[in-house]
PDB file of C-alpha atoms and ligand atoms in Angstrom:
ATOM      1  CA  MET A 200      72.239  69.113 -48.378  1.00 98.00           C
ATOM      2  CA  LYS A 201      73.608  65.909 -49.729  1.00 98.00           C
ATOM      3  CA  MET A 202      76.167  63.925 -48.707  1.00 98.00           C
ATOM      4  CA  ILE A 203      78.632  61.797 -51.258  1.00 98.00           C
ATOM      5  CA  ARG A 204      81.100  58.734 -50.646  1.00 98.00           C
ATOM      6  CA  THR A 205      82.107  58.433 -53.843  1.00 99.00           C
ATOM      7  CA  ILE A 206      84.074  59.728 -56.640  1.00 98.00           C
ATOM      8  CA  MET A 207      81.999  58.220 -59.402  1.00 98.00           C
ATOM      9  CA  GLU A 208      78.554  59.818 -57.799  1.00 98.00           C
ATOM     10  CA  LEU A 209      80.070  63.284 -57.418  1.00 98.00           C
ATOM     11  CA  ARG A 210      80.863  62.936 -60.493  1.00 98.00           C
ATOM     12  CA  GLN A 211      77.585  62.217 -61.932  1.00 98.00           C
ATOM     13  CA  THR A 212      76.210  64.831 -59.677  1.00 98.00           C
ATOM     14  CA  LEU A 213      78.145  67.527 -60.563  1.00 98.00           C
ATOM     15  CA  ALA A 214      77.567  66.551 -64.763  1.00 98.00           C
ATOM     16  CA  ALA A 215      74.101  67.228 -64.437  1.00 97.00           C
ATOM     17  CA  VAL A 216      74.852  70.966 -62.551  1.00 97.00           C
ATOM     18  CA  ARG A 217      77.468  71.789 -64.888  1.00 97.00           C
ATOM     19  CA  SER A 218      75.213  71.061 -67.558  1.00 97.00           C
ATOM     20  CA  GLU A 219      73.085  73.643 -66.340  1.00 97.00           C
ATOM     21  CA  GLY A 220      74.967  76.021 -66.486  1.00 97.00           C
ATOM     22  CA  ARG A 221      76.065  76.237 -62.796  1.00 97.00           C
ATOM     23  CA  GLN A 222      78.889  77.169 -61.402  1.00 98.00           C
ATOM     24  CA  ILE A 223      81.203  75.424 -58.667  1.00 98.00           C
ATOM     25  CA  GLY A 224      82.983  75.899 -55.466  1.00 99.00           C
ATOM     26  CA  LEU A 225      85.098  73.609 -54.129  1.00 99.00           C
ATOM     27  CA  VAL A 226      86.731  74.349 -50.108  1.00 99.00           C
ATOM     28  CA  PRO A 227      88.434  71.662 -49.516  1.00 99.00           C
ATOM     29  CA  THR A 228      89.480  70.640 -45.872  1.00 98.00           C
ATOM     30  CA  MET A 229      90.249  68.188 -43.882  1.00 98.00           C
ATOM     31  CA  GLY A 230      87.552  68.674 -41.840  1.00 98.00           C
ATOM     32  CA  PHE A 231      86.430  69.236 -38.151  1.00 97.00           C
ATOM     33  CA  LEU A 232      84.853  72.474 -39.325  1.00 98.00           C
ATOM     34  CA  HIS A 233      85.829  75.906 -36.955  1.00 98.00           C
ATOM     35  CA  ASP A 234      84.449  79.364 -37.717  1.00 97.00           C
ATOM     36  CA  GLY A 235      87.527  79.847 -40.380  1.00 98.00           C
ATOM     37  CA  HIS A 236      86.326  76.787 -42.545  1.00 98.00           C
ATOM     38  CA  LEU A 237      82.647  78.085 -42.182  1.00 98.00           C
ATOM     39  CA  SER A 238      83.774  81.836 -43.651  1.00 98.00           C
ATOM     40  CA  LEU A 239      85.008  79.665 -46.849  1.00 98.00           C
ATOM     41  CA  ILE A 240      81.900  77.933 -47.409  1.00 98.00           C
ATOM     42  CA  ARG A 241      79.952  81.532 -46.703  1.00 98.00           C
ATOM     43  CA  ARG A 242      82.479  83.035 -49.519  1.00 98.00           C
ATOM     44  CA  ALA A 243      81.785  80.183 -51.388  1.00 99.00           C
ATOM     45  CA  ALA A 244      78.257  80.192 -51.487  1.00 98.00           C
ATOM     46  CA  GLU A 245      78.323  83.864 -52.525  1.00 98.00           C
ATOM     47  CA  GLU A 246      80.253  83.183 -55.746  1.00 98.00           C
ATOM     48  CA  ASN A 247      79.105  80.057 -56.938  1.00 98.00           C
ATOM     49  CA  SER A 248      75.364  78.704 -57.611  1.00 98.00           C
ATOM     50  CA  LEU A 249      76.338  75.434 -55.998  1.00 98.00           C
ATOM     51  CA  VAL A 250      79.292  74.693 -53.086  1.00 98.00           C
ATOM     52  CA  VAL A 251      81.105  71.150 -52.665  1.00 99.00           C
ATOM     53  CA  VAL A 252      83.130  71.258 -49.012  1.00 99.00           C
ATOM     54  CA  SER A 253      85.672  68.004 -49.005  1.00 99.00           C
ATOM     55  CA  ILE A 254      86.291  66.666 -46.129  1.00 98.00           C
ATOM     56  CA  PHE A 255      89.248  63.989 -46.552  1.00 98.00           C
ATOM     57  CA  VAL A 256      91.664  64.056 -44.294  1.00 98.00           C
ATOM     58  CA  ASN A 257      95.014  63.527 -46.044  1.00 98.00           C
ATOM     59  CA  PRO A 258      97.523  60.549 -45.143  1.00 98.00           C
ATOM     60  CA  LEU A 259      99.583  61.338 -47.471  1.00 97.00           C
ATOM     61  CA  GLN A 260     100.433  65.042 -46.175  1.00 98.00           C
ATOM     62  CA  PHE A 261     101.151  63.694 -42.747  1.00 98.00           C
ATOM     63  CA  GLY A 262     104.606  62.244 -41.765  1.00 97.00           C
ATOM     64  CA  PRO A 263     105.485  59.020 -39.875  1.00 95.00           C
ATOM     65  CA  GLN A 264     105.530  60.665 -36.461  1.00 93.00           C
ATOM     66  CA  GLU A 265     102.423  63.070 -37.054  1.00 96.00           C
ATOM     67  CA  ASP A 266      99.166  63.029 -35.846  1.00 96.00           C
ATOM     68  CA  TYR A 267      97.148  61.252 -38.877  1.00 98.00           C
ATOM     69  CA  ALA A 268      95.833  59.012 -36.373  1.00 97.00           C
ATOM     70  CA  ALA A 269      94.868  61.538 -33.491  1.00 96.00           C
ATOM     71  CA  TYR A 270      93.509  64.726 -36.217  1.00 97.00           C
ATOM     72  CA  PRO A 271      90.157  64.880 -34.463  1.00 97.00           C
ATOM     73  CA  ARG A 272      87.346  63.614 -36.752  1.00 98.00           C
ATOM     74  CA  ASP A 273      83.354  64.540 -36.722  1.00 98.00           C
ATOM     75  CA  LEU A 274      81.465  64.002 -39.564  1.00 98.00           C
ATOM     76  CA  PRO A 275      77.975  64.469 -38.359  1.00 98.00           C
ATOM     77  CA  ARG A 276      78.732  67.840 -37.006  1.00 98.00           C
ATOM     78  CA  ASP A 277      80.939  68.667 -39.730  1.00 98.00           C
ATOM     79  CA  CYS A 278      77.893  68.148 -42.192  1.00 98.00           C
ATOM     80  CA  SER A 279      75.266  69.943 -40.293  1.00 98.00           C
ATOM     81  CA  LEU A 280      77.737  73.236 -40.090  1.00 98.00           C
ATOM     82  CA  ALA A 281      78.467  72.908 -43.631  1.00 98.00           C
ATOM     83  CA  GLU A 282      75.370  72.849 -44.527  1.00 98.00           C
ATOM     84  CA  SER A 283      74.724  75.997 -42.064  1.00 98.00           C
ATOM     85  CA  ALA A 284      76.903  78.089 -44.031  1.00 98.00           C
ATOM     86  CA  GLY A 285      75.644  77.115 -47.407  1.00 98.00           C
ATOM     87  CA  ALA A 286      77.314  74.089 -48.528  1.00 98.00           C
ATOM     88  CA  ASP A 287      75.132  71.876 -51.020  1.00 98.00           C
ATOM     89  CA  ILE A 288      77.241  69.053 -51.518  1.00 99.00           C
ATOM     90  CA  VAL A 289      79.792  67.178 -48.609  1.00 99.00           C
ATOM     91  CA  PHE A 290      81.772  65.003 -50.095  1.00 99.00           C
ATOM     92  CA  ALA A 291      83.097  62.742 -47.388  1.00 99.00           C
ATOM     93  CA  PRO A 292      85.235  59.614 -49.293  1.00 98.00           C
ATOM     94  CA  GLU A 293      87.328  57.110 -47.579  1.00 98.00           C
ATOM     95  CA  VAL A 294      90.903  56.810 -47.761  1.00 98.00           C
ATOM     96  CA  GLU A 295      90.267  53.823 -50.113  1.00 98.00           C
ATOM     97  CA  GLU A 296      88.716  55.642 -52.378  1.00 98.00           C
ATOM     98  CA  MET A 297      90.434  58.655 -52.840  1.00 98.00           C
ATOM     99  CA  TYR A 298      93.820  55.918 -52.849  1.00 98.00           C
ATOM    100  CA  PRO A 299      92.437  52.559 -53.920  1.00 98.00           C
ATOM    101  CA  GLN A 300      96.578  51.485 -54.196  1.00 97.00           C
ATOM    102  CA  ALA A 301      99.841  52.731 -53.853  1.00 93.00           C
ATOM    103  CA  SER A 302     100.305  56.531 -55.704  1.00 90.00           C
ATOM    104  CA  LEU A 303     102.931  55.769 -58.217  1.00 96.00           C
ATOM    105  CA  THR A 304     102.170  59.304 -59.074  1.00 98.00           C
ATOM    106  CA  TYR A 305     102.386  62.823 -57.211  1.00 98.00           C
ATOM    107  CA  VAL A 306     102.353  66.407 -57.653  1.00 98.00           C
ATOM    108  CA  GLU A 307     105.746  68.099 -56.083  1.00 97.00           C
ATOM    109  CA  ILE A 308     106.143  71.722 -56.059  1.00 97.00           C
ATOM    110  CA  ALA A 309     110.237  72.693 -56.314  1.00 96.00           C
ATOM    111  CA  VAL A 310     111.612  75.060 -54.083  1.00 96.00           C
ATOM    112  CA  LEU A 311     108.411  76.731 -51.993  1.00 97.00           C
ATOM    113  CA  GLY A 312     107.410  73.376 -50.593  1.00 96.00           C
ATOM    114  CA  ASP A 313     110.902  73.328 -49.353  1.00 95.00           C
ATOM    115  CA  GLU A 314     110.685  76.590 -47.197  1.00 95.00           C
ATOM    116  CA  LEU A 315     108.982  77.423 -44.037  1.00 97.00           C
ATOM    117  CA  CYS A 316     107.236  74.411 -42.769  1.00 97.00           C
ATOM    118  CA  GLY A 317     108.129  72.413 -45.433  1.00 96.00           C
ATOM    119  CA  ARG A 318     111.505  72.032 -43.749  1.00 96.00           C
ATOM    120  CA  SER A 319     110.075  70.658 -40.884  1.00 94.00           C
ATOM    121  CA  ARG A 320     107.582  68.276 -42.348  1.00 96.00           C
ATOM    122  CA  PRO A 321     109.186  66.627 -45.328  1.00 96.00           C
ATOM    123  CA  GLY A 322     106.757  65.401 -47.954  1.00 97.00           C
ATOM    124  CA  HIS A 323     103.705  67.397 -46.999  1.00 98.00           C
ATOM    125  CA  PHE A 324     103.406  70.036 -49.574  1.00 98.00           C
ATOM    126  CA  ARG A 325     103.564  66.846 -52.228  1.00 98.00           C
ATOM    127  CA  GLY A 326     100.554  64.963 -50.035  1.00 98.00           C
ATOM    128  CA  VAL A 327      98.683  68.653 -49.924  1.00 98.00           C
ATOM    129  CA  CYS A 328      99.183  69.429 -53.839  1.00 98.00           C
ATOM    130  CA  THR A 329      98.624  65.376 -54.407  1.00 98.00           C
ATOM    131  CA  VAL A 330      95.502  65.621 -53.220  1.00 98.00           C
ATOM    132  CA  VAL A 331      94.163  68.898 -54.230  1.00 99.00           C
ATOM    133  CA  SER A 332      95.180  68.230 -57.723  1.00 98.00           C
ATOM    134  CA  LYS A 333      92.888  64.846 -57.351  1.00 98.00           C
ATOM    135  CA  LEU A 334      90.333  67.291 -55.639  1.00 99.00           C
ATOM    136  CA  LEU A 335      90.626  69.566 -58.749  1.00 98.00           C
ATOM    137  CA  HIS A 336      90.527  66.955 -61.040  1.00 98.00           C
ATOM    138  CA  ILE A 337      86.989  65.039 -59.648  1.00 98.00           C
ATOM    139  CA  VAL A 338      85.177  68.590 -58.777  1.00 98.00           C
ATOM    140  CA  GLN A 339      86.416  70.660 -61.780  1.00 98.00           C
ATOM    141  CA  PRO A 340      85.313  73.855 -59.921  1.00 98.00           C
ATOM    142  CA  GLU A 341      85.655  77.555 -61.112  1.00 98.00           C
ATOM    143  CA  ARG A 342      86.610  78.382 -58.205  1.00 99.00           C
ATOM    144  CA  ALA A 343      88.221  76.845 -54.948  1.00 99.00           C
ATOM    145  CA  TYR A 344      88.710  78.414 -51.573  1.00 99.00           C
ATOM    146  CA  PHE A 345      91.600  78.512 -48.860  1.00 98.00           C
ATOM    147  CA  GLY A 346      91.930  80.383 -46.082  1.00 98.00           C
ATOM    148  CA  ARG A 347      95.223  82.675 -45.618  1.00 98.00           C
ATOM    149  CA  LYS A 348      96.240  81.605 -42.106  1.00 98.00           C
ATOM    150  CA  ASP A 349      98.128  78.543 -44.136  1.00 98.00           C
ATOM    151  CA  ALA A 350      99.940  81.256 -46.631  1.00 98.00           C
ATOM    152  CA  GLN A 351     102.498  78.984 -47.479  1.00 98.00           C
ATOM    153  CA  GLN A 352      99.985  76.208 -48.855  1.00 98.00           C
ATOM    154  CA  LEU A 353      98.277  79.406 -50.332  1.00 98.00           C
ATOM    155  CA  ALA A 354     101.384  80.159 -52.203  1.00 98.00           C
ATOM    156  CA  ILE A 355     102.069  76.195 -53.468  1.00 98.00           C
ATOM    157  CA  ILE A 356      98.686  75.713 -54.310  1.00 98.00           C
ATOM    158  CA  GLN A 357      98.042  79.311 -56.689  1.00 98.00           C
ATOM    159  CA  ARG A 358     101.827  78.472 -58.296  1.00 98.00           C
ATOM    160  CA  MET A 359     100.928  75.246 -59.088  1.00 98.00           C
ATOM    161  CA  ALA A 360      97.680  75.899 -60.540  1.00 98.00           C
ATOM    162  CA  GLU A 361      99.233  78.800 -62.600  1.00 98.00           C
ATOM    163  CA  ASP A 362     102.313  76.084 -63.646  1.00 98.00           C
ATOM    164  CA  LEU A 363      99.999  73.121 -64.275  1.00 98.00           C
ATOM    165  CA  ASN A 364      97.187  75.522 -65.863  1.00 98.00           C
ATOM    166  CA  PHE A 365      94.027  73.991 -63.689  1.00 98.00           C
ATOM    167  CA  PRO A 366      90.931  76.161 -64.876  1.00 98.00           C
ATOM    168  CA  VAL A 367      90.717  77.515 -61.977  1.00 98.00           C
ATOM    169  CA  GLN A 368      90.636  80.485 -59.645  1.00 98.00           C
ATOM    170  CA  ILE A 369      92.170  80.531 -56.164  1.00 98.00           C
ATOM    171  CA  VAL A 370      90.378  82.249 -53.564  1.00 98.00           C
ATOM    172  CA  PRO A 371      92.261  83.381 -50.638  1.00 98.00           C
ATOM    173  CA  VAL A 372      90.329  84.059 -47.334  1.00 98.00           C
ATOM    174  CA  PRO A 373      91.067  86.131 -44.389  1.00 98.00           C
ATOM    175  CA  ILE A 374      92.415  84.387 -41.284  1.00 98.00           C
ATOM    176  CA  CYS A 375      89.636  83.770 -38.782  1.00 98.00           C
ATOM    177  CA  ARG A 376      90.654  84.446 -35.368  1.00 98.00           C
ATOM    178  CA  GLU A 377      89.117  83.798 -31.951  1.00 98.00           C
ATOM    179  CA  PRO A 378      88.623  86.880 -29.735  1.00 98.00           C
ATOM    180  CA  ASP A 379      91.737  86.918 -28.018  1.00 98.00           C
ATOM    181  CA  GLY A 380      93.694  86.696 -31.489  1.00 98.00           C
ATOM    182  CA  LEU A 381      94.322  83.015 -31.601  1.00 98.00           C
ATOM    183  CA  ALA A 382      93.796  81.918 -35.271  1.00 98.00           C
ATOM    184  CA  MET A 383      91.766  79.233 -35.627  1.00 98.00           C
ATOM    185  CA  SER A 384      92.916  75.790 -36.195  1.00 97.00           C
ATOM    186  CA  SER A 385      91.514  72.363 -36.085  1.00 95.00           C
ATOM    187  CA  ARG A 386      94.641  71.472 -33.624  1.00 96.00           C
ATOM    188  CA  ASN A 387      94.044  74.338 -31.523  1.00 97.00           C
ATOM    189  CA  SER A 388      91.464  71.446 -29.424  1.00 96.00           C
ATOM    190  CA  TYR A 389      95.105  69.660 -28.181  1.00 96.00           C
ATOM    191  CA  LEU A 390      95.932  72.750 -26.190  1.00 98.00           C
ATOM    192  CA  SER A 391      95.798  72.046 -22.521  1.00 98.00           C
ATOM    193  CA  PRO A 392      93.709  75.231 -20.787  1.00 98.00           C
ATOM    194  CA  GLU A 393      97.494  76.578 -20.257  1.00 97.00           C
ATOM    195  CA  GLU A 394      99.162  75.987 -23.819  1.00 98.00           C
ATOM    196  CA  ARG A 395      95.633  77.788 -24.704  1.00 98.00           C
ATOM    197  CA  SER A 396      96.227  80.379 -22.847  1.00 98.00           C
ATOM    198  CA  GLN A 397     100.029  80.540 -23.757  1.00 98.00           C
ATOM    199  CA  ALA A 398      99.578  80.359 -27.729  1.00 98.00           C
ATOM    200  CA  ARG A 399      98.097  83.973 -27.430  1.00 98.00           C
ATOM    201  CA  VAL A 400     101.584  85.222 -28.034  1.00 98.00           C
ATOM    202  CA  LEU A 401     101.672  84.576 -31.365  1.00 98.00           C
ATOM    203  CA  PHE A 402      98.820  87.039 -32.283  1.00 98.00           C
ATOM    204  CA  ARG A 403     100.985  89.292 -29.613  1.00 98.00           C
ATOM    205  CA  ALA A 404     104.152  89.103 -31.668  1.00 98.00           C
ATOM    206  CA  LEU A 405     102.093  89.549 -35.063  1.00 98.00           C
ATOM    207  CA  ARG A 406     100.441  92.826 -33.841  1.00 98.00           C
ATOM    208  CA  GLU A 407     103.615  94.175 -32.299  1.00 98.00           C
ATOM    209  CA  SER A 408     105.640  93.420 -35.482  1.00 98.00           C
ATOM    210  CA  GLU A 409     103.192  95.206 -37.641  1.00 98.00           C
ATOM    211  CA  GLN A 410     103.371  98.599 -34.854  1.00 98.00           C
ATOM    212  CA  ALA A 411     106.961  97.947 -35.291  1.00 98.00           C
ATOM    213  CA  PHE A 412     106.907  98.225 -38.911  1.00 98.00           C
ATOM    214  CA  ALA A 413     103.937 101.249 -39.354  1.00 97.00           C
ATOM    215  CA  ALA A 414     107.046 102.651 -37.329  1.00 98.00           C
ATOM    216  CA  GLY A 415     109.265 102.607 -39.300  1.00 98.00           C
ATOM    217  CA  GLU A 416     111.178  99.222 -39.221  1.00 98.00           C
ATOM    218  CA  ARG A 417     112.685  97.217 -42.418  1.00 98.00           C
ATOM    219  CA  GLU A 418     114.555  95.157 -40.625  1.00 98.00           C
ATOM    220  CA  SER A 419     114.350  91.232 -40.671  1.00 98.00           C
ATOM    221  CA  ARG A 420     116.354  90.492 -37.929  1.00 98.00           C
ATOM    222  CA  VAL A 421     115.042  92.870 -35.334  1.00 98.00           C
ATOM    223  CA  PHE A 422     111.698  91.348 -35.814  1.00 98.00           C
ATOM    224  CA  GLN A 423     112.916  88.047 -35.497  1.00 98.00           C
ATOM    225  CA  ALA A 424     114.985  88.800 -32.517  1.00 98.00           C
ATOM    226  CA  ARG A 425     111.509  90.414 -30.840  1.00 98.00           C
ATOM    227  CA  ILE A 426     109.559  88.248 -31.469  1.00 98.00           C
ATOM    228  CA  LYS A 427     112.421  85.188 -30.347  1.00 98.00           C
ATOM    229  CA  GLU A 428     112.342  87.198 -27.159  1.00 98.00           C
ATOM    230  CA  LEU A 429     108.406  87.344 -26.833  1.00 98.00           C
ATOM    231  CA  ILE A 430     107.983  83.809 -27.330  1.00 98.00           C
ATOM    232  CA  GLU A 431     110.732  82.694 -24.920  1.00 97.00           C
ATOM    233  CA  GLN A 432     109.670  84.009 -22.103  1.00 97.00           C
ATOM    234  CA  ILE A 433     107.637  81.447 -22.226  1.00 96.00           C
ATOM    235  CA  PRO A 434     108.292  78.235 -20.577  1.00 93.00           C
ATOM    236  CA  GLY A 435     107.827  74.831 -23.213  1.00 91.00           C
ATOM    237  CA  THR A 436     107.549  76.794 -26.286  1.00 97.00           C
ATOM    238  CA  GLN A 437     109.588  75.359 -28.974  1.00 98.00           C
ATOM    239  CA  ILE A 438     109.910  77.438 -31.866  1.00 98.00           C
ATOM    240  CA  ASP A 439     110.494  76.031 -35.218  1.00 98.00           C
ATOM    241  CA  TYR A 440     110.598  79.173 -37.154  1.00 98.00           C
ATOM    242  CA  ILE A 441     110.418  82.797 -37.194  1.00 98.00           C
ATOM    243  CA  GLU A 442     110.596  83.651 -41.074  1.00 98.00           C
ATOM    244  CA  ILE A 443     110.041  86.933 -42.932  1.00 98.00           C
ATOM    245  CA  CYS A 444     110.297  86.386 -46.507  1.00 98.00           C
ATOM    246  CA  ALA A 445     108.738  87.663 -50.310  1.00 97.00           C
ATOM    247  CA  THR A 446     104.817  86.498 -50.542  1.00 96.00           C
ATOM    248  CA  GLN A 447     104.466  84.590 -53.958  1.00 94.00           C
ATOM    249  CA  THR A 448     108.336  83.025 -53.647  1.00 95.00           C
ATOM    250  CA  LEU A 449     108.617  82.581 -49.729  1.00 97.00           C
ATOM    251  CA  GLN A 450     112.129  83.366 -50.434  1.00 97.00           C
ATOM    252  CA  PRO A 451     113.647  85.131 -47.005  1.00 97.00           C
ATOM    253  CA  VAL A 452     114.435  88.756 -47.377  1.00 98.00           C
ATOM    254  CA  GLU A 453     116.840  90.449 -44.880  1.00 98.00           C
ATOM    255  CA  GLN A 454     115.476  94.132 -45.444  1.00 98.00           C
ATOM    256  CA  ILE A 455     111.965  94.771 -46.476  1.00 98.00           C
ATOM    257  CA  ASP A 456     111.212  96.396 -49.766  1.00 93.00           C
ATOM    258  CA  HIS A 457     106.980  97.804 -49.549  1.00 95.00           C
ATOM    259  CA  GLN A 458     105.966  94.639 -48.410  1.00 97.00           C
ATOM    260  CA  ALA A 459     106.640  90.698 -46.967  1.00 98.00           C
ATOM    261  CA  LEU A 460     105.311  87.814 -44.932  1.00 98.00           C
ATOM    262  CA  LEU A 461     105.857  87.245 -41.802  1.00 98.00           C
ATOM    263  CA  ALA A 462     105.196  83.670 -40.819  1.00 98.00           C
ATOM    264  CA  LEU A 463     105.748  82.199 -37.364  1.00 98.00           C
ATOM    265  CA  ALA A 464     105.611  78.204 -36.425  1.00 98.00           C
ATOM    266  CA  VAL A 465     106.057  77.391 -32.852  1.00 98.00           C
ATOM    267  CA  ARG A 466     105.222  74.730 -30.312  1.00 98.00           C
ATOM    268  CA  PHE A 467     103.186  74.885 -27.338  1.00 98.00           C
ATOM    269  CA  GLY A 468     103.818  71.542 -25.674  1.00 96.00           C
ATOM    270  CA  ARG A 469     103.151  68.775 -28.186  1.00 95.00           C
ATOM    271  CA  THR A 470     101.012  70.861 -30.546  1.00 97.00           C
ATOM    272  CA  ARG A 471     102.510  72.921 -33.786  1.00 97.00           C
ATOM    273  CA  LEU A 472     100.447  75.713 -34.514  1.00 98.00           C
ATOM    274  CA  ILE A 473     101.083  78.100 -37.176  1.00 98.00           C
ATOM    275  CA  ASP A 474     100.251  81.621 -37.854  1.00 98.00           C
ATOM    276  CA  ASN A 475     101.356  84.708 -40.276  1.00 98.00           C
ATOM    277  CA  CYS A 476     100.641  88.416 -41.075  1.00 98.00           C
ATOM    278  CA  LEU A 477     101.054  90.617 -44.240  1.00 98.00           C
ATOM    279  CA  LEU A 478     103.907  93.464 -43.294  1.00 98.00           C
ATOM    280  CA  THR A 479     103.012  95.903 -45.695  1.00 98.00           C
ATOM    281  CA  GLU A 480     102.943  99.413 -46.951  1.00 96.00           C
ATOM    282  CA  GLU A 481      99.771  99.008 -48.677  1.00 89.00           C
ATOM    283  CA  LYS A 482      96.512 100.014 -46.599  1.00 75.00           C
TER     284      LYS A 482
HETATM  285  O1  PAF B 210      94.488  72.865 -45.493  1.00 84.96           O
HETATM  286  C1  PAF B 210      93.654  71.893 -45.176  1.00 84.96           C
HETATM  287  O2  PAF B 210      92.879  71.386 -44.930  1.00 84.96           O
HETATM  288  C2  PAF B 210      94.631  70.751 -46.272  1.00 84.96           C
HETATM  289  O3  PAF B 210      95.849  71.030 -46.660  1.00 84.96           O
HETATM  290  C3  PAF B 210      93.695  70.719 -47.139  1.00 84.96           C
HETATM  291  C4  PAF B 210      94.139  71.555 -48.432  1.00 84.96           C
HETATM  292  C5  PAF B 210      92.350  69.934 -47.202  1.00 84.96           C
HETATM  293  C6  PAF B 210      94.703  69.325 -48.271  1.00 84.96           C
HETATM  294  O4  PAF B 210      94.172  68.308 -47.679  1.00 84.96           O
END
């Protein structure tokens, strides 16, 4: 596996790969890889003849009070994990390489970027769309892989790729969970042992909701009230949102038709976690 730090070297390497007719899969990450990322890399390795994993903590998608400086980083460990999962190239640029001057150009998505996490993280999805656009331009992959845990990010990137005619297939990959159900996330490393145990409530809330949906419940406010009750039993938690919305437009729904996204964002102490599930009649 090769580690590349500059856009120019990556472009030259990939031009040679493309001229051999090989297909490129891109897995964009911010590093501190866990099994969720590794499942994206494995899937990319199955479907492409060359896999590029980008590792870049993107300052543009963090607000001024957010955890950019504290975000966990461990490049040597990430490289060996990425290689073990099937990556051929790790692209790990410095901030100055990706943003050599203050950007005057951004990619911003209307409506979808203002819902859910967009309400408490203004500018976040502008940062995500901008860096993902840059990575897609630099790598020009046939396929790019994103986890379903960030359901809003996935919907936004799919829509951006359609709206801007990116010649790429966006491939969604299922959520990876710890044995007790907590969705894998680099931010889980911030949790104290007590918060880690409390965070299991997210999975419990999702599973109970799936059961209620299977039993015929369709009123969003009923799901929301039950989840609120569950979470508020735990001291020190702060609910950011409990939303039931359309999967592609992310617009809230009052009454679920045949399917909807149930998305949660909750703070455990200082750590904000997100999780979601699809409430669907389809098997
Ligand atoms: O999901 C992430 O880790 C990031 O938002 C992404 C897609 C790598 C863009 O920085």
